[in-house]
Amino acid sequence: MTDRKYRVLVAKPGLDGHDRGAKVVAAALRDAGFEVIYTGLHQTPEQIVSTAVQEDVDVVALSILSGAHMTLFPKVLDLLEEEGLDDVLVTGGGIIPEDDIEKLEQRGVGKLFGPGTDTSEAVDYIRTWCEEHRGDGAGRE
Amino acid sequence: MNGVGGGREERGPEPGEEPPAGLLEEFGRGRQRALARAISMVEDETPGFEALLDAVHERVGRARRIGITGPPGAGKSTLTKELARSYRQEGLRVGVIAVDPTSPFSGGALLGDRVRMTELASDRGLFIRSMASRGSLGGLATSTREAADLMDAFGLERVLLETVGVGQSELEIARTADTTAVVLVPESGDGIQAMKAGLNEIADLFVVNKADRPGADRLRKELEIMQRIRGGRDEEIDWEVPVLQTVASEAEGVGELLERLDAHFGRLRESGALEARRTDVRVEQARSVLLRRLERAADSQWEERRDEIRRRLASGEASPYAVAAEMEAAFRREMAAGGDPARS
Ligand SMILES: Nc1nc2c(ncn2[C@@H]2O[C@H](COP(=O)(O)OP(=O)(O)O)[C@@H](O)[C@H]2O)c(=O)[nH]1
Ligand SMILES: [Mg+2]
């Protein structure tokens, strides 16, 4: 009976100055039926996590082009855990070397997508994750 | 949970369904995560959500609710941010509910109001929630009001409701606020269009935003004239609907807006209309909750018999009217027998 909608936070941390990629992903997720909370540029990890708490999202998707991924992703993970939100998927995209992707995945980050990836691949990944981890129509308590 | 002085009845709304105890406890301790989950329960209509609302109901009623409505791009989010910032400077705890439309095609939504509020995003005294209009059973106004009730019960002292001022349900949301500001811009057309959209019926204040753009003075004058012709007064509280000008992006005119919002609320309180109007809202809420419960119950019976109904309609052996009447009769019998048709 419940009309459960998956909620995704699309955020752009760091100092680099354009969010075209993030906007494309946000629009693709909306078109796939997700409720997307879009926050714009230059978000700090603290702001991202505070938003994730208030918006009660299932997924945090970060677009990072600045090269600061090795600090930003772990920071977001740690802050989420502090808030008791360690069941939220953290995923994202950007220019991230293979080695780093491996390290981040070991640290608990979900799949990461390179600049050339088809957005539908990321959308499918997020949908599959939600269905497996959140179920359909299931409550979250 | 005893309604001291309120004479509240002790029966929860969902027999056999309790609000999640852990959530209530966390909510009581003021954890933002609990408020966020509670709002999700309302949005998803997760079983137990009405029991949750019932459990916190006695804490509802302290917040002032302010509606900010108007066409897309008028500057509502920017203005909301400025109001939130000012209230925070006064030391008040603030909630913001920003409603954006759900896409009728995909059922998804792109909720971008936070982009304007970034600079406030890590302030612990401010709680912002983006809501999609969805197609909820009880209507958007009902679930938005419930989200506002949760913020109120949580202890937030100002609740700002940003909605796009088009369509009936958005106008209904505005009716649940104590004070509604209608935001217009020179680009959004003239005063007559605002009247046609029904915005004059819900406006306690008009705000002409983007006063830095040409046409703002003309729009303000038009609105003032329309107010005079159409009787822009709330007689009961002796309130003349003012037309203000702002440049939200420069925080210009926000001080005056705050003063007028206070003045309107003052009138409401002094005249006794505040309590009466809030009671009207509660009465309407009770009615829409009842309708939502009935619809939910009817829907679950419907789902059970959908295939059979489809067969009979396909063969032409029954009309839609006969089927509906028969379903209603069965529904009533089950209710009379003390069953709960909603729980199958
Ligand atoms: N020139 C001008 N632009 C403004 C003003 N207020 C807001 N804006 C801009 O108008 C755009 C839409 O504002 P937003 O607050 O998102 O409008 P909403 O859709 O009504 O919430 C943004 O680019 C704002 O920066 C104003 O007073 N003057
Ligand atoms: Mg907005």
Coordinates of C-alpha atoms and ligand atoms in Angstrom, one line a residue:
Chain A
M1 CA 0.0 0.0 0.0
T2 CA 2.8 2.4 0.7
D3 CA 4.2 4.4 -2.1
R4 CA 7.9 4.2 -1.4
K5 CA 10.1 6.5 -3.4
Y6 CA 13.9 6.2 -3.4
R7 CA 15.6 9.5 -2.5
V8 CA 19.0 10.4 -3.8
L9 CA 21.2 13.3 -2.9
V10 CA 23.3 14.6 -5.8
A11 CA 26.0 16.9 -4.5
K12 CA 29.1 18.5 -5.9
P13 CA 31.8 19.0 -3.2
G14 CA 35.1 20.7 -3.7
L15 CA 36.2 23.9 -5.4
D16 CA 36.1 23.1 -9.1
G17 CA 33.5 25.2 -10.8
H18 CA 31.1 23.4 -13.0
D19 CA 28.2 21.0 -12.3
R20 CA 27.1 20.0 -15.7
G21 CA 27.9 16.3 -15.1
A22 CA 26.0 16.4 -11.7
K23 CA 23.0 18.0 -13.3
V24 CA 22.9 15.4 -16.1
V25 CA 22.9 12.6 -13.6
A26 CA 20.3 14.4 -11.4
A27 CA 17.9 14.7 -14.4
A28 CA 18.5 11.1 -15.5
L29 CA 17.6 9.9 -12.0
R30 CA 14.5 12.0 -12.0
D31 CA 13.5 10.5 -15.3
A32 CA 14.0 7.1 -13.9
G33 CA 11.5 7.8 -11.1
F34 CA 13.8 8.9 -8.2
E35 CA 13.3 11.8 -6.0
V36 CA 16.5 13.8 -6.4
I37 CA 17.7 16.4 -4.0
Y38 CA 20.1 18.6 -5.8
T39 CA 22.3 21.0 -3.8
G40 CA 24.5 22.8 -6.3
L41 CA 28.2 23.6 -6.1
H42 CA 30.9 23.8 -3.5
Q43 CA 29.3 21.7 -0.8
T44 CA 31.5 20.8 2.2
P45 CA 31.3 17.2 3.6
E46 CA 29.5 18.6 6.7
Q47 CA 26.9 20.3 4.5
I48 CA 26.4 17.1 2.4
V49 CA 25.9 15.0 5.5
S50 CA 23.6 17.4 7.2
T51 CA 21.5 17.5 4.0
A52 CA 21.5 13.7 3.8
V53 CA 20.2 13.5 7.4
Q54 CA 17.4 16.0 6.9
E55 CA 16.3 14.7 3.5
D56 CA 16.5 11.1 4.7
V57 CA 18.1 9.9 1.5
D58 CA 18.9 6.3 0.5
V59 CA 21.9 7.3 -1.6
V60 CA 24.5 10.1 -1.7
A61 CA 26.0 10.6 -5.2
L62 CA 29.0 12.8 -5.4
S63 CA 30.6 14.3 -8.4
I64 CA 34.2 15.1 -7.8
L65 CA 36.5 16.5 -10.5
S66 CA 38.9 18.4 -8.3
G67 CA 41.2 15.5 -7.5
A68 CA 40.3 15.7 -3.8
H69 CA 38.4 12.4 -3.9
M70 CA 40.7 10.6 -1.5
T71 CA 39.9 13.1 1.2
L72 CA 36.2 13.9 0.4
F73 CA 34.8 10.4 0.0
P74 CA 36.2 9.1 3.3
K75 CA 35.2 12.3 5.1
V76 CA 31.6 11.9 4.0
L77 CA 31.6 8.2 5.0
D78 CA 32.9 9.0 8.4
L79 CA 30.4 11.8 9.0
L80 CA 27.5 9.7 7.9
E81 CA 28.6 7.0 10.3
E82 CA 28.7 9.5 13.1
E83 CA 25.1 10.4 12.3
G84 CA 24.2 6.7 12.4
L85 CA 23.6 6.7 8.6
D86 CA 26.1 3.9 7.7
D87 CA 23.3 2.2 5.7
V88 CA 23.4 4.9 3.1
L89 CA 25.1 4.2 -0.2
V90 CA 27.8 6.6 -1.2
T91 CA 28.6 6.5 -4.8
G92 CA 29.7 9.0 -7.5
G93 CA 31.8 9.9 -10.4
G94 CA 34.7 12.0 -11.6
I95 CA 38.2 11.7 -12.8
I96 CA 39.5 9.0 -10.4
P97 CA 42.4 6.7 -11.1
E98 CA 41.9 2.9 -10.9
D99 CA 44.1 2.5 -7.9
D100 CA 42.2 5.1 -6.0
I101 CA 38.8 3.5 -6.9
E102 CA 40.0 0.2 -5.4
K103 CA 41.1 1.9 -2.2
L104 CA 37.9 3.8 -1.9
E105 CA 35.8 0.7 -2.5
Q106 CA 37.7 -1.1 0.2
R107 CA 36.9 1.8 2.5
G108 CA 33.2 1.3 1.9
V109 CA 32.4 3.5 -1.0
G110 CA 30.1 2.0 -3.7
K111 CA 30.8 1.8 -7.4
L112 CA 32.5 4.9 -8.9
F113 CA 32.0 6.0 -12.5
G114 CA 34.6 7.6 -14.8
P115 CA 33.9 10.6 -17.0
G116 CA 33.0 8.6 -20.1
T117 CA 30.4 6.4 -18.4
D118 CA 26.9 6.3 -19.8
T119 CA 24.6 7.8 -17.2
S120 CA 22.1 4.9 -17.6
E121 CA 24.8 2.6 -16.1
A122 CA 25.0 4.7 -12.9
V123 CA 21.2 4.9 -12.8
D124 CA 20.8 1.2 -13.1
Y125 CA 23.4 0.6 -10.4
I126 CA 21.6 2.9 -8.0
R127 CA 18.3 1.3 -8.7
T128 CA 19.6 -2.2 -8.2
W129 CA 21.3 -1.2 -5.0
C130 CA 18.1 0.4 -3.7
E131 CA 16.0 -2.6 -4.6
E132 CA 18.4 -4.9 -2.9
H133 CA 19.0 -2.9 0.2
R134 CA 15.8 -1.0 0.7
G135 CA 13.2 -3.4 -0.7
D136 CA 10.0 -2.3 -2.3
G137 CA 7.6 -0.5 -0.1
A138 CA 9.4 -1.6 3.0
G139 CA 9.8 0.8 5.9
R140 CA 13.2 1.8 7.1
E141 CA 13.0 1.3 10.8
Chain B
M1 CA -0.1 11.1 26.8
N2 CA -3.1 12.2 28.8
G3 CA -4.7 15.2 27.1
V4 CA -4.8 17.3 30.3
G5 CA -7.3 20.0 29.7
G6 CA -7.7 18.9 26.1
G7 CA -10.0 16.1 26.9
R8 CA -8.3 14.1 24.2
E9 CA -9.5 10.6 23.7
E10 CA -7.1 7.8 24.4
R11 CA -7.6 5.7 21.2
G12 CA -4.8 5.6 18.7
P13 CA -5.9 5.9 15.1
E14 CA -4.5 2.6 13.9
P15 CA -5.7 -0.3 16.0
G16 CA -3.0 -2.9 16.2
E17 CA -0.4 -0.5 14.9
E18 CA 2.0 1.3 17.1
P19 CA 4.4 4.1 16.1
P20 CA 7.9 2.8 16.1
A21 CA 9.0 3.2 19.7
G22 CA 12.7 3.8 19.0
L23 CA 11.8 6.5 16.6
L24 CA 9.5 8.3 19.0
E25 CA 12.1 8.2 21.7
E26 CA 14.8 9.6 19.3
F27 CA 12.3 12.2 18.2
G28 CA 11.7 13.3 21.8
R29 CA 15.4 13.6 22.3
G30 CA 15.5 16.1 19.4
R31 CA 17.5 14.0 16.9
Q32 CA 17.2 15.4 13.4
R33 CA 17.4 11.9 12.0
A34 CA 14.2 11.0 13.8
L35 CA 12.4 14.0 12.4
A36 CA 13.6 13.2 8.9
R37 CA 12.5 9.5 9.2
A38 CA 9.1 10.6 10.6
I39 CA 8.6 12.9 7.6
S40 CA 9.5 10.0 5.3
M41 CA 6.9 7.8 7.0
V42 CA 4.3 10.4 6.3
E43 CA 5.4 10.8 2.7
D44 CA 5.5 7.0 2.1
E45 CA 2.4 6.4 4.3
T46 CA 4.4 3.7 6.1
P47 CA 2.1 1.7 8.3
G48 CA 2.1 3.3 11.8
F49 CA 2.5 6.9 10.5
E50 CA -0.9 8.0 11.7
A51 CA -0.2 6.5 15.1
L52 CA 3.1 8.5 15.2
L53 CA 1.3 11.7 14.3
D54 CA -1.3 11.0 17.0
A55 CA 1.5 10.4 19.6
V56 CA 3.1 13.8 19.0
H57 CA -0.1 15.7 18.5
E58 CA -0.2 17.2 21.9
R59 CA 3.1 18.9 21.2
V60 CA 1.8 20.6 18.0
G61 CA 0.7 24.2 18.1
R62 CA 3.6 26.3 19.1
A63 CA 5.2 27.0 15.7
R64 CA 4.2 29.9 13.5
R65 CA 3.6 28.7 10.0
I66 CA 4.3 31.0 7.1
G67 CA 3.5 30.1 3.5
I68 CA 5.6 31.5 0.7
T69 CA 3.9 30.9 -2.7
G70 CA 4.2 32.2 -6.2
P71 CA 5.2 31.2 -9.7
P72 CA 8.4 29.3 -10.5
G73 CA 11.5 31.5 -10.5
A74 CA 9.9 34.3 -8.5
G75 CA 12.5 34.1 -5.9
K76 CA 10.6 32.1 -3.2
S77 CA 13.6 30.0 -2.2
T78 CA 15.9 33.0 -2.0
L79 CA 13.3 34.9 0.1
T80 CA 12.8 31.8 2.3
K81 CA 16.5 31.6 2.9
E82 CA 16.5 35.3 4.0
L83 CA 13.6 34.8 6.3
A84 CA 15.2 31.7 7.8
R85 CA 18.4 33.5 8.3
S86 CA 16.7 36.4 10.1
Y87 CA 14.8 34.1 12.4
R88 CA 18.0 32.2 13.2
Q89 CA 19.6 35.4 14.1
E90 CA 16.8 36.0 16.6
G91 CA 17.7 32.6 18.0
L92 CA 14.6 30.8 16.8
R93 CA 14.7 27.3 15.5
V94 CA 13.4 27.1 11.9
G95 CA 12.0 24.5 9.7
V96 CA 11.6 24.8 5.9
I97 CA 9.4 22.6 3.7
A98 CA 10.0 23.2 0.0
V99 CA 7.5 21.5 -2.3
D100 CA 8.3 21.0 -5.9
P101 CA 6.2 19.1 -8.5
T102 CA 6.6 15.4 -9.2
S103 CA 7.1 14.6 -12.9
P104 CA 3.8 13.2 -14.2
F105 CA 5.8 11.1 -16.7
S106 CA 8.3 9.3 -14.5
G107 CA 7.0 9.8 -11.0
G108 CA 10.4 11.2 -10.1
A109 CA 11.3 14.7 -9.1
L110 CA 14.2 17.1 -9.2
L111 CA 14.2 19.1 -6.0
G112 CA 16.5 22.0 -6.3
D113 CA 15.4 24.6 -3.7
R114 CA 18.4 23.8 -1.5
V115 CA 20.7 25.3 -4.1
R116 CA 19.5 28.7 -2.9
M117 CA 20.0 27.8 0.8
T118 CA 23.5 26.4 0.7
E119 CA 25.0 28.9 3.0
L120 CA 22.6 27.8 5.8
A121 CA 23.1 24.1 5.1
S122 CA 25.1 23.1 8.2
D123 CA 23.2 25.2 10.8
R124 CA 21.9 22.8 13.4
G125 CA 19.0 25.1 14.3
L126 CA 17.6 24.9 10.8
F127 CA 15.9 21.9 9.3
I128 CA 15.2 22.0 5.5
R129 CA 13.1 19.3 3.8
S130 CA 12.4 19.0 0.1
M131 CA 9.1 17.4 -0.7
A132 CA 7.8 16.2 -4.1
S133 CA 4.1 16.7 -4.7
R134 CA 3.7 13.0 -5.6
G135 CA 0.1 11.7 -6.0
S136 CA -0.6 11.0 -2.3
L137 CA -3.9 9.6 -1.3
G138 CA -4.9 12.3 1.1
G139 CA -3.7 15.0 -1.2
L140 CA -0.6 17.1 -1.1
A141 CA -2.0 19.5 1.4
T142 CA -2.6 16.8 4.0
S143 CA 0.9 15.3 3.9
T144 CA 2.5 18.8 3.9
R145 CA 0.5 19.8 6.9
E146 CA 1.5 16.6 8.6
A147 CA 5.2 17.3 7.9
A148 CA 4.7 20.8 9.3
D149 CA 3.0 19.3 12.4
L150 CA 6.1 17.0 12.9
M151 CA 8.4 20.0 12.7
D152 CA 6.2 21.9 15.1
A153 CA 6.1 19.0 17.6
F154 CA 9.9 18.6 17.2
G155 CA 10.2 22.1 18.6
L156 CA 10.9 24.2 15.6
E157 CA 9.4 27.7 16.2
R158 CA 9.0 28.9 12.6
V159 CA 7.9 26.7 9.8
L160 CA 8.3 28.2 6.3
L161 CA 6.3 26.4 3.6
E162 CA 7.5 27.1 0.1
T163 CA 5.1 26.0 -2.7
V164 CA 4.6 26.8 -6.3
G165 CA 1.5 28.9 -6.6
V166 CA -0.2 27.0 -9.4
G167 CA -3.0 24.5 -9.1
Q168 CA -5.6 23.7 -6.4
S169 CA -3.5 21.6 -4.0
E170 CA -0.9 24.3 -3.7
L171 CA -3.5 26.8 -2.8
E172 CA -4.8 24.4 -0.2
I173 CA -1.4 24.2 1.4
A174 CA -1.3 27.9 1.7
R175 CA -4.6 27.8 3.7
T176 CA -2.9 25.7 6.4
A177 CA -0.3 28.5 7.1
D178 CA -1.1 31.2 9.6
T179 CA 0.2 33.8 7.2
T180 CA 0.7 33.5 3.5
A181 CA 2.9 35.7 1.4
V182 CA 2.3 35.6 -2.3
V183 CA 5.5 36.4 -4.3
L184 CA 5.2 37.9 -7.8
V185 CA 7.7 39.3 -10.2
P186 CA 7.4 41.7 -13.1
E187 CA 7.9 38.8 -15.5
S188 CA 5.1 36.7 -14.0
G189 CA 2.4 38.8 -15.7
D190 CA 0.1 41.5 -14.4
G191 CA -2.1 41.8 -11.4
I192 CA -5.2 40.5 -13.2
Q193 CA -3.4 37.2 -13.9
A194 CA -2.7 36.8 -10.2
M195 CA -6.3 37.4 -9.5
K196 CA -7.4 34.8 -12.0
A197 CA -5.0 32.2 -10.5
G198 CA -6.9 32.7 -7.2
L199 CA -3.8 34.1 -5.5
N200 CA -5.6 37.1 -4.0
E201 CA -7.8 34.7 -2.0
I202 CA -4.9 33.3 -0.1
A203 CA -2.6 36.3 0.1
D204 CA -2.2 38.0 3.5
L205 CA 0.7 39.9 1.9
F206 CA 1.8 40.5 -1.6
V207 CA 5.5 40.6 -2.3
V208 CA 6.7 42.1 -5.6
N209 CA 10.2 40.6 -5.7
K210 CA 13.0 41.4 -8.2
A211 CA 12.2 45.1 -7.6
D212 CA 15.5 45.8 -9.3
R213 CA 13.9 44.8 -12.6
P214 CA 11.8 47.1 -14.8
G215 CA 8.1 46.8 -14.3
A216 CA 8.2 46.2 -10.5
D217 CA 6.6 49.6 -9.6
R218 CA 3.9 49.1 -12.2
L219 CA 3.0 45.6 -10.8
R220 CA 2.9 47.0 -7.3
K221 CA 0.5 49.7 -8.3
E222 CA -1.7 47.3 -10.2
L223 CA -1.8 45.0 -7.2
E224 CA -2.7 47.9 -4.9
I225 CA -5.5 49.0 -7.2
M226 CA -6.8 45.5 -7.5
Q227 CA -6.8 45.2 -3.7
R228 CA -8.9 48.3 -3.4
I229 CA -11.4 47.1 -6.0
R230 CA -11.6 43.6 -4.8
G231 CA -11.7 44.5 -1.2
G232 CA -8.2 43.3 -0.2
R233 CA -9.1 43.3 3.5
D234 CA -9.5 40.6 6.1
E235 CA -12.3 42.2 8.1
E236 CA -12.3 39.7 10.9
I237 CA -8.8 40.8 12.0
D238 CA -8.9 44.3 10.6
W239 CA -6.0 43.6 8.1
E240 CA -5.3 45.5 4.9
V241 CA -3.3 43.3 2.6
P242 CA -0.1 45.1 2.0
V243 CA 2.0 45.1 -1.2
L244 CA 5.7 45.0 -0.5
Q245 CA 8.7 45.2 -2.7
T246 CA 11.9 43.2 -2.2
V247 CA 15.1 42.3 -3.9
A248 CA 15.6 38.9 -2.3
S249 CA 19.0 38.3 -3.9
E250 CA 20.3 41.4 -2.1
A251 CA 18.2 40.9 1.1
E252 CA 16.5 44.2 0.4
G253 CA 13.1 44.7 1.9
V254 CA 13.4 41.6 4.0
G255 CA 13.2 43.7 7.2
E256 CA 9.9 45.2 6.3
L257 CA 8.6 41.8 5.2
L258 CA 9.5 40.4 8.6
E259 CA 7.7 43.3 10.3
R260 CA 4.6 42.8 8.3
L261 CA 4.6 39.1 9.0
D262 CA 4.8 39.8 12.7
A263 CA 2.1 42.4 12.4
H264 CA -0.3 40.0 10.7
F265 CA 0.4 37.3 13.2
G266 CA -0.2 39.8 16.0
R267 CA -3.6 40.7 14.5
L268 CA -4.5 37.0 14.3
R269 CA -3.6 36.5 17.9
E270 CA -5.2 39.6 19.4
S271 CA -8.5 39.2 17.5
G272 CA -8.9 35.6 18.7
A273 CA -9.0 34.5 15.0
L274 CA -5.8 32.5 15.4
E275 CA -7.3 29.8 17.6
A276 CA -10.5 29.7 15.5
R277 CA -8.6 29.4 12.2
R278 CA -6.2 26.7 13.6
T279 CA -9.2 24.8 14.8
D280 CA -10.8 25.1 11.3
V281 CA -7.5 23.6 9.9
R282 CA -7.7 20.7 12.4
V283 CA -11.3 20.0 11.6
E284 CA -10.4 19.9 7.9
Q285 CA -7.4 17.7 8.7
A286 CA -9.6 15.2 10.6
R287 CA -11.9 15.1 7.6
S288 CA -9.1 14.5 5.1
V289 CA -7.5 11.8 7.3
L290 CA -10.9 10.0 7.5
L291 CA -11.2 10.2 3.7
R292 CA -7.6 8.9 3.3
R293 CA -8.3 6.0 5.6
L294 CA -11.5 5.1 3.7
E295 CA -9.8 5.4 0.4
R296 CA -6.9 3.2 1.6
A297 CA -9.4 0.6 2.9
A298 CA -11.4 0.6 -0.3
D299 CA -8.3 0.4 -2.4
S300 CA -7.0 -2.6 -0.7
Q301 CA -10.3 -4.5 -1.3
W302 CA -10.2 -3.3 -4.9
E303 CA -6.7 -4.6 -5.4
E304 CA -7.8 -8.0 -4.1
R305 CA -10.6 -8.3 -6.6
R306 CA -9.1 -6.4 -9.5
D307 CA -8.8 -9.4 -11.8
E308 CA -12.3 -10.6 -11.2
I309 CA -13.7 -7.1 -11.7
R310 CA -11.7 -6.7 -15.0
R311 CA -13.1 -10.0 -16.3
R312 CA -16.7 -9.0 -15.6
L313 CA -16.3 -5.6 -17.1
A314 CA -14.6 -7.1 -20.2
S315 CA -17.4 -9.5 -20.8
G316 CA -20.0 -6.7 -20.4
E317 CA -21.9 -8.7 -17.7
A318 CA -21.7 -5.7 -15.3
S319 CA -21.4 -2.0 -15.6
P320 CA -18.8 0.1 -13.7
Y321 CA -21.7 1.4 -11.6
A322 CA -23.0 -2.0 -10.6
V323 CA -19.5 -3.1 -9.7
A324 CA -18.8 0.0 -7.6
A325 CA -22.1 -0.3 -5.8
E326 CA -21.5 -4.0 -5.1
M327 CA -18.0 -3.3 -3.8
E328 CA -19.4 -0.6 -1.5
A329 CA -22.0 -2.9 -0.1
A330 CA -19.4 -5.5 0.7
F331 CA -17.2 -2.9 2.2
R332 CA -20.0 -1.7 4.5
R333 CA -20.9 -5.3 5.6
E334 CA -17.3 -5.9 6.5
M335 CA -17.1 -2.6 8.5
A336 CA -20.3 -3.4 10.3
A337 CA -19.0 -6.9 11.2
G338 CA -16.2 -5.1 13.0
G339 CA -13.5 -6.1 10.5
D340 CA -10.9 -3.7 9.3
P341 CA -11.1 -3.8 5.5
A342 CA -7.7 -1.9 5.3
R343 CA -5.9 -4.9 6.8
S344 CA -6.1 -7.9 4.6
Ligands
LIG1 N1 17.4 40.2 -10.2 C1 16.9 39.5 -9.2 N2 17.1 38.1 -9.2 C2 16.6 37.5 -8.1 C3 15.9 38.1 -7.0 N3 15.5 37.2 -6.1 C4 15.9 36.0 -6.6 N4 16.5 36.1 -7.8 C5 17.1 35.1 -8.7 O1 16.0 34.5 -9.4 C6 16.3 33.1 -9.6 C7 15.2 32.2 -9.0 O2 15.2 32.3 -7.6 P1 14.5 31.2 -6.7 O3 14.7 31.7 -5.3 O4 15.1 29.9 -7.0 O5 13.0 31.2 -7.2 P2 11.8 30.2 -6.8 O6 11.7 29.3 -8.0 O7 10.6 31.1 -6.7 O8 12.2 29.5 -5.6 C8 17.6 32.9 -9.0 O9 18.6 32.9 -10.0 C9 17.8 34.0 -8.0 O10 19.1 34.3 -7.7 C10 15.8 39.5 -7.1 O11 15.2 40.2 -6.2 N5 16.3 40.2 -8.2
MG2 MG 12.2 27.4 -5.1

